[in-house]
Backbone as JSON Lines, residues from 0, in Angstrom:
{"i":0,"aa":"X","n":[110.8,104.02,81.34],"ca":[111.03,102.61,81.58],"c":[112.37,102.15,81.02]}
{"i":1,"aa":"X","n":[112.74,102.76,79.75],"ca":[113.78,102.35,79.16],"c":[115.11,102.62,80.2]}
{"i":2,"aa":"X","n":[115.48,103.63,80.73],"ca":[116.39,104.31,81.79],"c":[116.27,103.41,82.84]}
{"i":3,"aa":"X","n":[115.34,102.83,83.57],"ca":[115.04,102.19,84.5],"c":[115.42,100.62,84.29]}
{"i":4,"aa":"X","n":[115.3,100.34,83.61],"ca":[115.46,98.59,82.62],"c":[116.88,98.88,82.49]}
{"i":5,"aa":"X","n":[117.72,100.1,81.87],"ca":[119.1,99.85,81.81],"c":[119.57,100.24,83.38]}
{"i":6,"aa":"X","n":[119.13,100.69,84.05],"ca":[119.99,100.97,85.55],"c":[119.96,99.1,86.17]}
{"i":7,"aa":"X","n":[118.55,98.15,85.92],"ca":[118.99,97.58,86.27],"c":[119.74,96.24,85.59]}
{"i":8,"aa":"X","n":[119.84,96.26,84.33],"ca":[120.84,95.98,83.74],"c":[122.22,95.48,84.01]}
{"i":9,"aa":"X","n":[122.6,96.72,84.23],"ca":[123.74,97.52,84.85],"c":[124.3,96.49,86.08]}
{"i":10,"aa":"X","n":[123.19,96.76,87.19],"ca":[123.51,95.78,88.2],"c":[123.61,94.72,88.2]}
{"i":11,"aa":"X","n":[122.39,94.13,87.26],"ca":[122.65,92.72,87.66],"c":[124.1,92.26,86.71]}
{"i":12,"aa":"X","n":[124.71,92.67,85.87],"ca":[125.51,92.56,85.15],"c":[126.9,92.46,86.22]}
{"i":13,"aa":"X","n":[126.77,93.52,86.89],"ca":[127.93,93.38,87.98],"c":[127.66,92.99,88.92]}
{"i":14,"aa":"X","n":[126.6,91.65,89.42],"ca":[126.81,90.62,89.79],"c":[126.71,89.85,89.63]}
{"i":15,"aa":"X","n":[126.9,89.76,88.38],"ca":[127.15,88.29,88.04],"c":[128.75,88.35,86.95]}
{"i":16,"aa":"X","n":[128.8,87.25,86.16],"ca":[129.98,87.34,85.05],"c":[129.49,87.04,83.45]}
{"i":17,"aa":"X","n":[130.45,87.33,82.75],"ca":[130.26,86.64,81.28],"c":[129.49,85.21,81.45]}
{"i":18,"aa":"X","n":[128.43,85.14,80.65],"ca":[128.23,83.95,80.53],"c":[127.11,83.13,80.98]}
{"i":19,"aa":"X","n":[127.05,83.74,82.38],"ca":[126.09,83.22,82.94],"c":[124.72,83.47,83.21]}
{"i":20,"aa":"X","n":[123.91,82.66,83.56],"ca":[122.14,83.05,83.55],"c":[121.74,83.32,84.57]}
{"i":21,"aa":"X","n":[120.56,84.01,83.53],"ca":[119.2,85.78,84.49],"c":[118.57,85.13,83.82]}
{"i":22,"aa":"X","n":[117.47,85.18,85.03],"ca":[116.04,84.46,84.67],"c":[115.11,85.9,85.06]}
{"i":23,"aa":"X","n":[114.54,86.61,83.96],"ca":[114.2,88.03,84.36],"c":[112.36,87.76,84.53]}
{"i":24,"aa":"X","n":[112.22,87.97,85.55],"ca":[110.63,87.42,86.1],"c":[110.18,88.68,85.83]}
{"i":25,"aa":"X","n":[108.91,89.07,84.88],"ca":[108.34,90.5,84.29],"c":[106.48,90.27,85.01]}
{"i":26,"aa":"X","n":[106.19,90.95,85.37],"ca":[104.64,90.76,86.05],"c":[104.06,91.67,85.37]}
{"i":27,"aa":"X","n":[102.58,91.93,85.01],"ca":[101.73,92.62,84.1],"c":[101.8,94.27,84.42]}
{"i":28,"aa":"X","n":[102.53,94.82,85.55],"ca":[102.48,96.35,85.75],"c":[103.62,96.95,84.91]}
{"i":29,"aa":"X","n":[104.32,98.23,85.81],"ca":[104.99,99.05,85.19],"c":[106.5,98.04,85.8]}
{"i":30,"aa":"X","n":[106.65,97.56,86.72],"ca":[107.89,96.41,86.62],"c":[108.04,95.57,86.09]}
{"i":31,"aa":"X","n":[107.34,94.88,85.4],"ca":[107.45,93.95,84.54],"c":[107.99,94.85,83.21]}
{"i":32,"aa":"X","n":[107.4,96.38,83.09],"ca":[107.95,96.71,82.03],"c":[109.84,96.55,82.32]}
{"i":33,"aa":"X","n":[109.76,97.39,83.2],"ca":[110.89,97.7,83.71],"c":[112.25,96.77,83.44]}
{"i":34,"aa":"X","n":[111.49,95.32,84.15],"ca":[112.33,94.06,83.83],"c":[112.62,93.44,82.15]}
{"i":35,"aa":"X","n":[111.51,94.12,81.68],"ca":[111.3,93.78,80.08],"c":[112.44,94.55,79.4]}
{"i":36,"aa":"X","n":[112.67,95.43,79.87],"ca":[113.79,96.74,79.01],"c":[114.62,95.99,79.48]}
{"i":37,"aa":"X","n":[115.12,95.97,81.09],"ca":[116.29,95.16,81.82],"c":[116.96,93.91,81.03]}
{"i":38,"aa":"X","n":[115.91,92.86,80.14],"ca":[115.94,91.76,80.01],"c":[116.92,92.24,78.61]}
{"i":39,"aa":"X","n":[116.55,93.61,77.65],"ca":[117.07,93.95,76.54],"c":[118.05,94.2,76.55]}
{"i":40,"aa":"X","n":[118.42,95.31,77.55],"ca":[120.14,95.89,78.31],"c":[121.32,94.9,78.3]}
{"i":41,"aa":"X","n":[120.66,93.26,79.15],"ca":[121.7,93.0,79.58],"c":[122.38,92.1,78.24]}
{"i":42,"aa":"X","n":[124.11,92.08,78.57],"ca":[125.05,92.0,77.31],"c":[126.09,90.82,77.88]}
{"i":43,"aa":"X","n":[126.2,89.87,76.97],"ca":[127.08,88.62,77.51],"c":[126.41,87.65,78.71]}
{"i":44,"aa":"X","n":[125.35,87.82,78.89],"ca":[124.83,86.71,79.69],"c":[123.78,85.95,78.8]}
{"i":45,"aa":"X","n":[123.37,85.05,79.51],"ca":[122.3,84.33,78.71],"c":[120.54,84.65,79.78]}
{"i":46,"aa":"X","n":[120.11,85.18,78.87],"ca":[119.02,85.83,79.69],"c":[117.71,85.17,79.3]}
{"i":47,"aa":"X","n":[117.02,84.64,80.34],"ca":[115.36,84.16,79.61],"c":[114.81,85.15,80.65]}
{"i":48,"aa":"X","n":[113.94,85.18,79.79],"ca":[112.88,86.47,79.76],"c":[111.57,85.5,80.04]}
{"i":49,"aa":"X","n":[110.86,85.54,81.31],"ca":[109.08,85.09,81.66],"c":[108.22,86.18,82.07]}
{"i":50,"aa":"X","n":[107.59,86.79,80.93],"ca":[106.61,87.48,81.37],"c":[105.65,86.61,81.66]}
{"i":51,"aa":"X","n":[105.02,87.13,82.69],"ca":[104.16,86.23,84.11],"c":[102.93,86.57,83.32]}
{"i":52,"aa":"X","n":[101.77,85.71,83.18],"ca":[100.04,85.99,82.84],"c":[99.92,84.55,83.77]}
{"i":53,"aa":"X","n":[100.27,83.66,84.38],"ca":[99.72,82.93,85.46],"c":[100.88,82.55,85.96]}
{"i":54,"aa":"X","n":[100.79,82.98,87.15],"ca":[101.79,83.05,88.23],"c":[102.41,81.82,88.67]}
{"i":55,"aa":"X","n":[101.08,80.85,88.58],"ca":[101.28,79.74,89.33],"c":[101.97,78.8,88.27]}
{"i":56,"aa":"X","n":[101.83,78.65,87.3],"ca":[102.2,78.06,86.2],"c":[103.98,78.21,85.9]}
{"i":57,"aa":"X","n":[104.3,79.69,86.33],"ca":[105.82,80.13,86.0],"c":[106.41,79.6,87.25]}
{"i":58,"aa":"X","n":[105.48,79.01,88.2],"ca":[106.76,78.39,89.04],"c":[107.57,77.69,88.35]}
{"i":59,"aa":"X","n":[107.2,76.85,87.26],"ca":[108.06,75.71,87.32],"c":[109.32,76.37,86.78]}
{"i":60,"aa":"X","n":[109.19,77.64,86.18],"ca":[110.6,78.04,85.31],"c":[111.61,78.52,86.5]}
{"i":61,"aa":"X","n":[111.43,79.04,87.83],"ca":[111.71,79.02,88.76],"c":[113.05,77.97,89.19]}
{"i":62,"aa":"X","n":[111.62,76.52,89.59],"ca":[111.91,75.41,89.89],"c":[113.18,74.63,88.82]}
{"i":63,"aa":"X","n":[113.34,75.23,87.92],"ca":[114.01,74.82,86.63],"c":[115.03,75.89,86.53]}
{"i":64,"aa":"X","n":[115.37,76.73,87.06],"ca":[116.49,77.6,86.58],"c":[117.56,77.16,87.73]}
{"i":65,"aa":"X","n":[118.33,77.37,86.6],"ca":[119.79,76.56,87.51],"c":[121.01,77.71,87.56]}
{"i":66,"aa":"X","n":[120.68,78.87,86.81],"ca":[121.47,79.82,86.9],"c":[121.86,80.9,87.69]}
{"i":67,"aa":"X","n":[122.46,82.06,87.74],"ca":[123.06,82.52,88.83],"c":[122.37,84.46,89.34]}
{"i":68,"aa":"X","n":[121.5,84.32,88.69],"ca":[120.72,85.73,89.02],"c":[119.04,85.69,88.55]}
{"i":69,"aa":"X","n":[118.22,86.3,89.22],"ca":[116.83,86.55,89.05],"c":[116.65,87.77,88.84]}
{"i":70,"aa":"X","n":[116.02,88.21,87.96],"ca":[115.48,89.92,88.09],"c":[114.1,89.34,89.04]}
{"i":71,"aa":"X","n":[113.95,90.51,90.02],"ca":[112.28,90.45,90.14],"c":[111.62,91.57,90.1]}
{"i":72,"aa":"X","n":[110.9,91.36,88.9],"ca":[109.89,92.44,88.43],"c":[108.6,92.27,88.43]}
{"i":73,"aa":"X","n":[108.6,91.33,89.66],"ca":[106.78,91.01,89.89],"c":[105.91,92.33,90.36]}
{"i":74,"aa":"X","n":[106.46,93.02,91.11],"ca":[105.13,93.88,91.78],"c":[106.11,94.92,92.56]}
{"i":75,"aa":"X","n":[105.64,96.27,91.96],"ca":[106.41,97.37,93.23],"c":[105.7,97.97,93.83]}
{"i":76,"aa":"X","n":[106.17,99.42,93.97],"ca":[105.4,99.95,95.19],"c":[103.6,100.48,95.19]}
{"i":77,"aa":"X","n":[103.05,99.83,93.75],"ca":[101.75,99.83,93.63],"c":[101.32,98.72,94.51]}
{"i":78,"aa":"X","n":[101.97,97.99,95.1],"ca":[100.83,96.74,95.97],"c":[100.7,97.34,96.68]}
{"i":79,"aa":"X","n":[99.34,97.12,97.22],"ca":[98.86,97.71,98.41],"c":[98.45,96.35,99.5]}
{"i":80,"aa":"X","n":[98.71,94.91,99.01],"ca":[98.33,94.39,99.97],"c":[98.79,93.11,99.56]}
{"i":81,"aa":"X","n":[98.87,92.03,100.59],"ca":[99.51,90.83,100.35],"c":[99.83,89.97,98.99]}
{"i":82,"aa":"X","n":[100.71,89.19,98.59],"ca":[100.35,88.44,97.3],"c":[99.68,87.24,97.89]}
{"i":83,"aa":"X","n":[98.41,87.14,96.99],"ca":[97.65,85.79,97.18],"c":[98.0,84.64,95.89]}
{"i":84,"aa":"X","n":[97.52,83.54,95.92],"ca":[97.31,82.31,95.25],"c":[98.42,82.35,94.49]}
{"i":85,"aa":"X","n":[98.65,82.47,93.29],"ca":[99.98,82.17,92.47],"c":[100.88,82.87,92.63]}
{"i":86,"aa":"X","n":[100.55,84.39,93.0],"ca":[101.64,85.23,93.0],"c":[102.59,85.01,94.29]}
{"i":87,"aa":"X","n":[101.6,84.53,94.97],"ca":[102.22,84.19,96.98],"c":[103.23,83.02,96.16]}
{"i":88,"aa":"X","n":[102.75,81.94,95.68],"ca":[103.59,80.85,96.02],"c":[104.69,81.26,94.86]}
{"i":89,"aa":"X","n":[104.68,81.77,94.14],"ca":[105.77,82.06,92.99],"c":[106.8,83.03,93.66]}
{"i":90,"aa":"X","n":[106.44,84.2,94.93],"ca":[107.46,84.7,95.76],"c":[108.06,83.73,96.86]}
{"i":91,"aa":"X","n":[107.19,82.36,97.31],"ca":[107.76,81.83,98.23],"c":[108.79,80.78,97.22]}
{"i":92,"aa":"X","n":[108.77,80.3,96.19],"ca":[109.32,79.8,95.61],"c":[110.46,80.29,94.92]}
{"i":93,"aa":"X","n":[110.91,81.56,94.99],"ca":[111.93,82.56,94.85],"c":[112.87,82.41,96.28]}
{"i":94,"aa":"X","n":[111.79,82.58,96.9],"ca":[112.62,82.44,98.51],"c":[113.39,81.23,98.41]}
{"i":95,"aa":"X","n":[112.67,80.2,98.42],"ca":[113.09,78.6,98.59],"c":[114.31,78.44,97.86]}
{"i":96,"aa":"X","n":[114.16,78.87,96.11],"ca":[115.62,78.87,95.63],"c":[116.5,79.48,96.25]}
{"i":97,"aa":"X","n":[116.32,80.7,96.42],"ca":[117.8,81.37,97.02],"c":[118.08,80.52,98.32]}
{"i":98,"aa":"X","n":[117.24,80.16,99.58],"ca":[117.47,79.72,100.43],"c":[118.6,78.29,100.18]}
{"i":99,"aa":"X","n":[118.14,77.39,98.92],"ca":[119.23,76.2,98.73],"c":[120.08,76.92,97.48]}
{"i":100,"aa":"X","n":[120.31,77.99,97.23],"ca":[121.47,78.27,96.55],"c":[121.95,79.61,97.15]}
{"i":101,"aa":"X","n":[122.77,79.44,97.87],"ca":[123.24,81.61,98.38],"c":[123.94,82.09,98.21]}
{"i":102,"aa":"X","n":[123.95,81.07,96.69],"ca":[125.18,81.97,95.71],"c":[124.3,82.8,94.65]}
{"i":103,"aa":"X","n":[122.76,82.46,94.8],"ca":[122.03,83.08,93.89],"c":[121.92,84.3,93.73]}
{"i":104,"aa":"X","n":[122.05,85.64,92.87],"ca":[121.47,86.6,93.04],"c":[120.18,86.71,92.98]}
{"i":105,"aa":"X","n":[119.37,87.83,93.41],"ca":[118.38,88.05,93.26],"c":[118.0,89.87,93.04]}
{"i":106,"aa":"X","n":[117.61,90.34,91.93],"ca":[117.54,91.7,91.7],"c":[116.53,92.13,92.47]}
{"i":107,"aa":"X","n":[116.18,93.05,92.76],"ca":[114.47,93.73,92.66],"c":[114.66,94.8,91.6]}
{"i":108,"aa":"X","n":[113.59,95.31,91.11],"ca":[113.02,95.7,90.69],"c":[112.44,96.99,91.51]}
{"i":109,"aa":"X","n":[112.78,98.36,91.96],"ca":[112.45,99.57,92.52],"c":[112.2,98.92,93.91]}
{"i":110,"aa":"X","n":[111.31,97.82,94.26],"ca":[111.36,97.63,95.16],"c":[111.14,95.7,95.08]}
{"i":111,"aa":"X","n":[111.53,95.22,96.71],"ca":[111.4,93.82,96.57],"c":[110.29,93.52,96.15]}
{"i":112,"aa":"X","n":[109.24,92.74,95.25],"ca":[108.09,92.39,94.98],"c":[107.08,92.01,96.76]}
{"i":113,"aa":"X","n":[106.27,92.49,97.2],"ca":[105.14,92.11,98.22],"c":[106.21,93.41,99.86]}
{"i":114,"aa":"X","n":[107.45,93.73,99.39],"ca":[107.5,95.01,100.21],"c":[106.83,96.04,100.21]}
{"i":115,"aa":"X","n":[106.39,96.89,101.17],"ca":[105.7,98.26,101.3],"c":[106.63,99.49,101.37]}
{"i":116,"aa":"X","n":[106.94,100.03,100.64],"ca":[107.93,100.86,100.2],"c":[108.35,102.12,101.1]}
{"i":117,"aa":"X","n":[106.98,102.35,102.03],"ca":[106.94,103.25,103.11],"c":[106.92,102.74,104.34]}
{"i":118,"aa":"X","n":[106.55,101.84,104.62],"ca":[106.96,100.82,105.91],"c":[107.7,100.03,106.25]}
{"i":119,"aa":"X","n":[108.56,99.56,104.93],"ca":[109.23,98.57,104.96],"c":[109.04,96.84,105.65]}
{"i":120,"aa":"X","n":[107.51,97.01,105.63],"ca":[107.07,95.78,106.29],"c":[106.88,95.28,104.99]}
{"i":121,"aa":"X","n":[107.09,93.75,105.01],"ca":[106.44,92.82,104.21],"c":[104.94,92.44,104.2]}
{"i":122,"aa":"X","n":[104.33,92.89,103.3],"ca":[102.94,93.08,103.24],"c":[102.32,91.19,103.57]}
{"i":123,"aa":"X","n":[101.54,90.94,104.26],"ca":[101.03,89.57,104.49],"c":[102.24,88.66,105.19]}
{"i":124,"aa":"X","n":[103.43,89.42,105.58],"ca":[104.38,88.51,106.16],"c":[105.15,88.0,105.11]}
{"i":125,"aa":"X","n":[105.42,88.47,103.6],"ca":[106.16,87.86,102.31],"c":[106.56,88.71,101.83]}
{"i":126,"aa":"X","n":[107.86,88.68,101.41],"ca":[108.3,89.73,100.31],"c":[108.94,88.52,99.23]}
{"i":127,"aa":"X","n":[109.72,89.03,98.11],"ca":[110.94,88.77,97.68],"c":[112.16,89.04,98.57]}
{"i":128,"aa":"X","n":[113.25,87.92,98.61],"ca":[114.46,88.4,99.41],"c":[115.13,88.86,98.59]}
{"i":129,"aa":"X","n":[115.69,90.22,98.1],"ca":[116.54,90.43,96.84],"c":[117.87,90.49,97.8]}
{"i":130,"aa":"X","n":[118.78,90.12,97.07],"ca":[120.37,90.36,97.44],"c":[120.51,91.75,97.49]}
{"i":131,"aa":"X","n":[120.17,92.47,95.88],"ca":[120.31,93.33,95.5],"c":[118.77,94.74,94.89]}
{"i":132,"aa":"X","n":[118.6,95.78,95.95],"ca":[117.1,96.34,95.53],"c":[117.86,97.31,94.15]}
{"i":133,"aa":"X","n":[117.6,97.38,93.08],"ca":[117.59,98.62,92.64],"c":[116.46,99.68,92.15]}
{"i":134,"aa":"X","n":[116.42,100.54,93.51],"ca":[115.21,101.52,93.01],"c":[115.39,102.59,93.09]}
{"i":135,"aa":"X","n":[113.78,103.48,92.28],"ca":[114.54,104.88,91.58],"c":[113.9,105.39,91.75]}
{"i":136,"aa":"X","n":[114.86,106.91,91.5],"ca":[114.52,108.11,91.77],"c":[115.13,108.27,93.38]}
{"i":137,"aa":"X","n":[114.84,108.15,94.34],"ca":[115.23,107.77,95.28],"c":[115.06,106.56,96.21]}
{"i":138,"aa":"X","n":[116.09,106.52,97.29],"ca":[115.76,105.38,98.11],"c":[114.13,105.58,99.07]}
{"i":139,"aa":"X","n":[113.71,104.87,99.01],"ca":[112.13,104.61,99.57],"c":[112.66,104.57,100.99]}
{"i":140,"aa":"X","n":[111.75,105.34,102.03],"ca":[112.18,105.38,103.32],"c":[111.72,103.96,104.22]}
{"i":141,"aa":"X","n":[110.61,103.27,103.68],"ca":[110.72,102.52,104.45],"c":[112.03,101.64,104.21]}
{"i":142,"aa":"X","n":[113.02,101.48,103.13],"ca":[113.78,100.59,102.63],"c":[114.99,100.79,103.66]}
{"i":143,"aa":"X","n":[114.8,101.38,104.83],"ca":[116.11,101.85,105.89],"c":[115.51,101.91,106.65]}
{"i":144,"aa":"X","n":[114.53,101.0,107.11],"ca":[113.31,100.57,108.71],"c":[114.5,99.11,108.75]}
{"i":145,"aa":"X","n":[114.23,98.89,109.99],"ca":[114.93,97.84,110.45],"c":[113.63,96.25,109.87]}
{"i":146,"aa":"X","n":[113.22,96.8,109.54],"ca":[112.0,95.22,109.33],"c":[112.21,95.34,107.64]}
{"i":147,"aa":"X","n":[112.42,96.02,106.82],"ca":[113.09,95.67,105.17],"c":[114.27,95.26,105.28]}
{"i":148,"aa":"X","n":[115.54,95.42,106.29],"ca":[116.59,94.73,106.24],"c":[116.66,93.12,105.46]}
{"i":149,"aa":"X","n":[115.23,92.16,106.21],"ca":[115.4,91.05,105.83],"c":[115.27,90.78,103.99]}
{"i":150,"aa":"X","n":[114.48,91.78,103.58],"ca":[114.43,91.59,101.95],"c":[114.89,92.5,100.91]}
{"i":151,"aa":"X","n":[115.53,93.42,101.47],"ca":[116.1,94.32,100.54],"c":[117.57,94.49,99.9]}
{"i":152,"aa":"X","n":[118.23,93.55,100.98],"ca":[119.64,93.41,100.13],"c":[120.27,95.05,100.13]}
{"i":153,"aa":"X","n":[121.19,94.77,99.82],"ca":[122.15,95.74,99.09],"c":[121.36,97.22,98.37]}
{"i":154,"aa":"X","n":[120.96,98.32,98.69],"ca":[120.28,99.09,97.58],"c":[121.1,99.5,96.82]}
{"i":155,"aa":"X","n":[121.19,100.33,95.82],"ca":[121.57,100.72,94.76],"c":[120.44,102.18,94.28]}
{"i":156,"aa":"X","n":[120.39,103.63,94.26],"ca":[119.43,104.59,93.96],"c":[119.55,104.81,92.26]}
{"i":157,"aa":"X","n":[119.22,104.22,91.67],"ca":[119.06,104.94,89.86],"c":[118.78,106.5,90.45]}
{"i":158,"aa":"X","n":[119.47,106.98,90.23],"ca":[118.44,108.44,90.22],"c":[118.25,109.12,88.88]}
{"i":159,"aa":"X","n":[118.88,108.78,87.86],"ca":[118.92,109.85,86.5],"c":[117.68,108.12,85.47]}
{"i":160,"aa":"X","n":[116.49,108.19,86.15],"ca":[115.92,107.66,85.04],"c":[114.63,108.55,84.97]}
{"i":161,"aa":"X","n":[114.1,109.6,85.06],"ca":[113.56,110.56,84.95],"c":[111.9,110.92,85.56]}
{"i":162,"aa":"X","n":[112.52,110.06,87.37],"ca":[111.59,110.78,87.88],"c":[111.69,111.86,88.92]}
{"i":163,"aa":"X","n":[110.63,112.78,89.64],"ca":[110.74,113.46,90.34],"c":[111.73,112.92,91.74]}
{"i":164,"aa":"X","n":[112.18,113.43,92.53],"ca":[112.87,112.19,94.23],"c":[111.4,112.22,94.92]}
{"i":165,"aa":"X","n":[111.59,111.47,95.28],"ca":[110.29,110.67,96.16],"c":[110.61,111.87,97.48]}
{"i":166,"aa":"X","n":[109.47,112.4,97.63],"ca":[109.07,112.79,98.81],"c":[109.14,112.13,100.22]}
{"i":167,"aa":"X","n":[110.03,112.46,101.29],"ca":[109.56,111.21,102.29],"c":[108.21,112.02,103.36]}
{"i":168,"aa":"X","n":[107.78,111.21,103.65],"ca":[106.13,112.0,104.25],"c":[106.36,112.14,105.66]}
């Protein structure tokens, strides 16, 4: 996790500048760890750190961040199926910001939070829109289907954070 938290570090650092704010969104799995190390890495920005235990509640920090990058470390390629009730509206409310700011970054986290990593469909019709995916070990095949285009942004492959390369099936 530690290797993984500094790869994305790394990125979000070079997109953004000195100074400015990451609002690093951490969810109860192994991305939230991920984002948790990420949140430690990054150097010269001003970083708040929300680890998520009610989803619906962290909208408002969302609704309240005025700064210039998001980690999203809500959910990777363990979902197996739509985000419901808080977690849905806390990804549509990710959307909504970037949509009135598109100067915002937006990280992912291995993969966009509510993407399917092998289909590249948005599970329930929602993903995260990241600007920027950074995920590891290798690039996930669905993440080069023409239907992840809309939420995956830019990828970026960590490959030296110490897992096996993903098999494509």
């Amino acid at each position: 996790m530690r290797k993984a938290g500094k790869a994305v570090a790394e990125v979000a650092e070079k997109v953004t500048n000195e100074g400015d704010s990451i609002l690093v969104l951490a969810g109860k799995g192994k991305n939230g760890g991920d984002a948790i190390y990420a949140a430690e890495y990054i150097r010269q920005r001003k970083v708040t750190l929300v680890k998520i235990t009610d989803a619906q509640a962290s909208i408002k920090d969302i609704d309240e961040f005025s700064g210039e990058c998001i980690i999203d470390g809500l959910f990777g390629i363990g979902l197996n199926r739509p985000m419901e009730g808080g977690w849905k509206r806390l990804a549509e409310a990710i959307n909504k910001k970037t949509s009135l700011n598109p100067n915002l970054e937006v990280v992912a986290v291995d993969t966009p939070s509510g993407l399917d990593g092998d289909s590249g469909e948005a599970l329930g019709g929602l993903a995260v829109k990241a600007t920027v995916t950074v995920t590891f070990g290798a690039i996930k095949k669905g993440m080069l289907s023409e239907s992840a285009k809309a939420w995956v942004g830019s990828i970026f492959a960590a490959e030296e954070v110490g897992l096996l390369p993903y098999p494509f099936k």
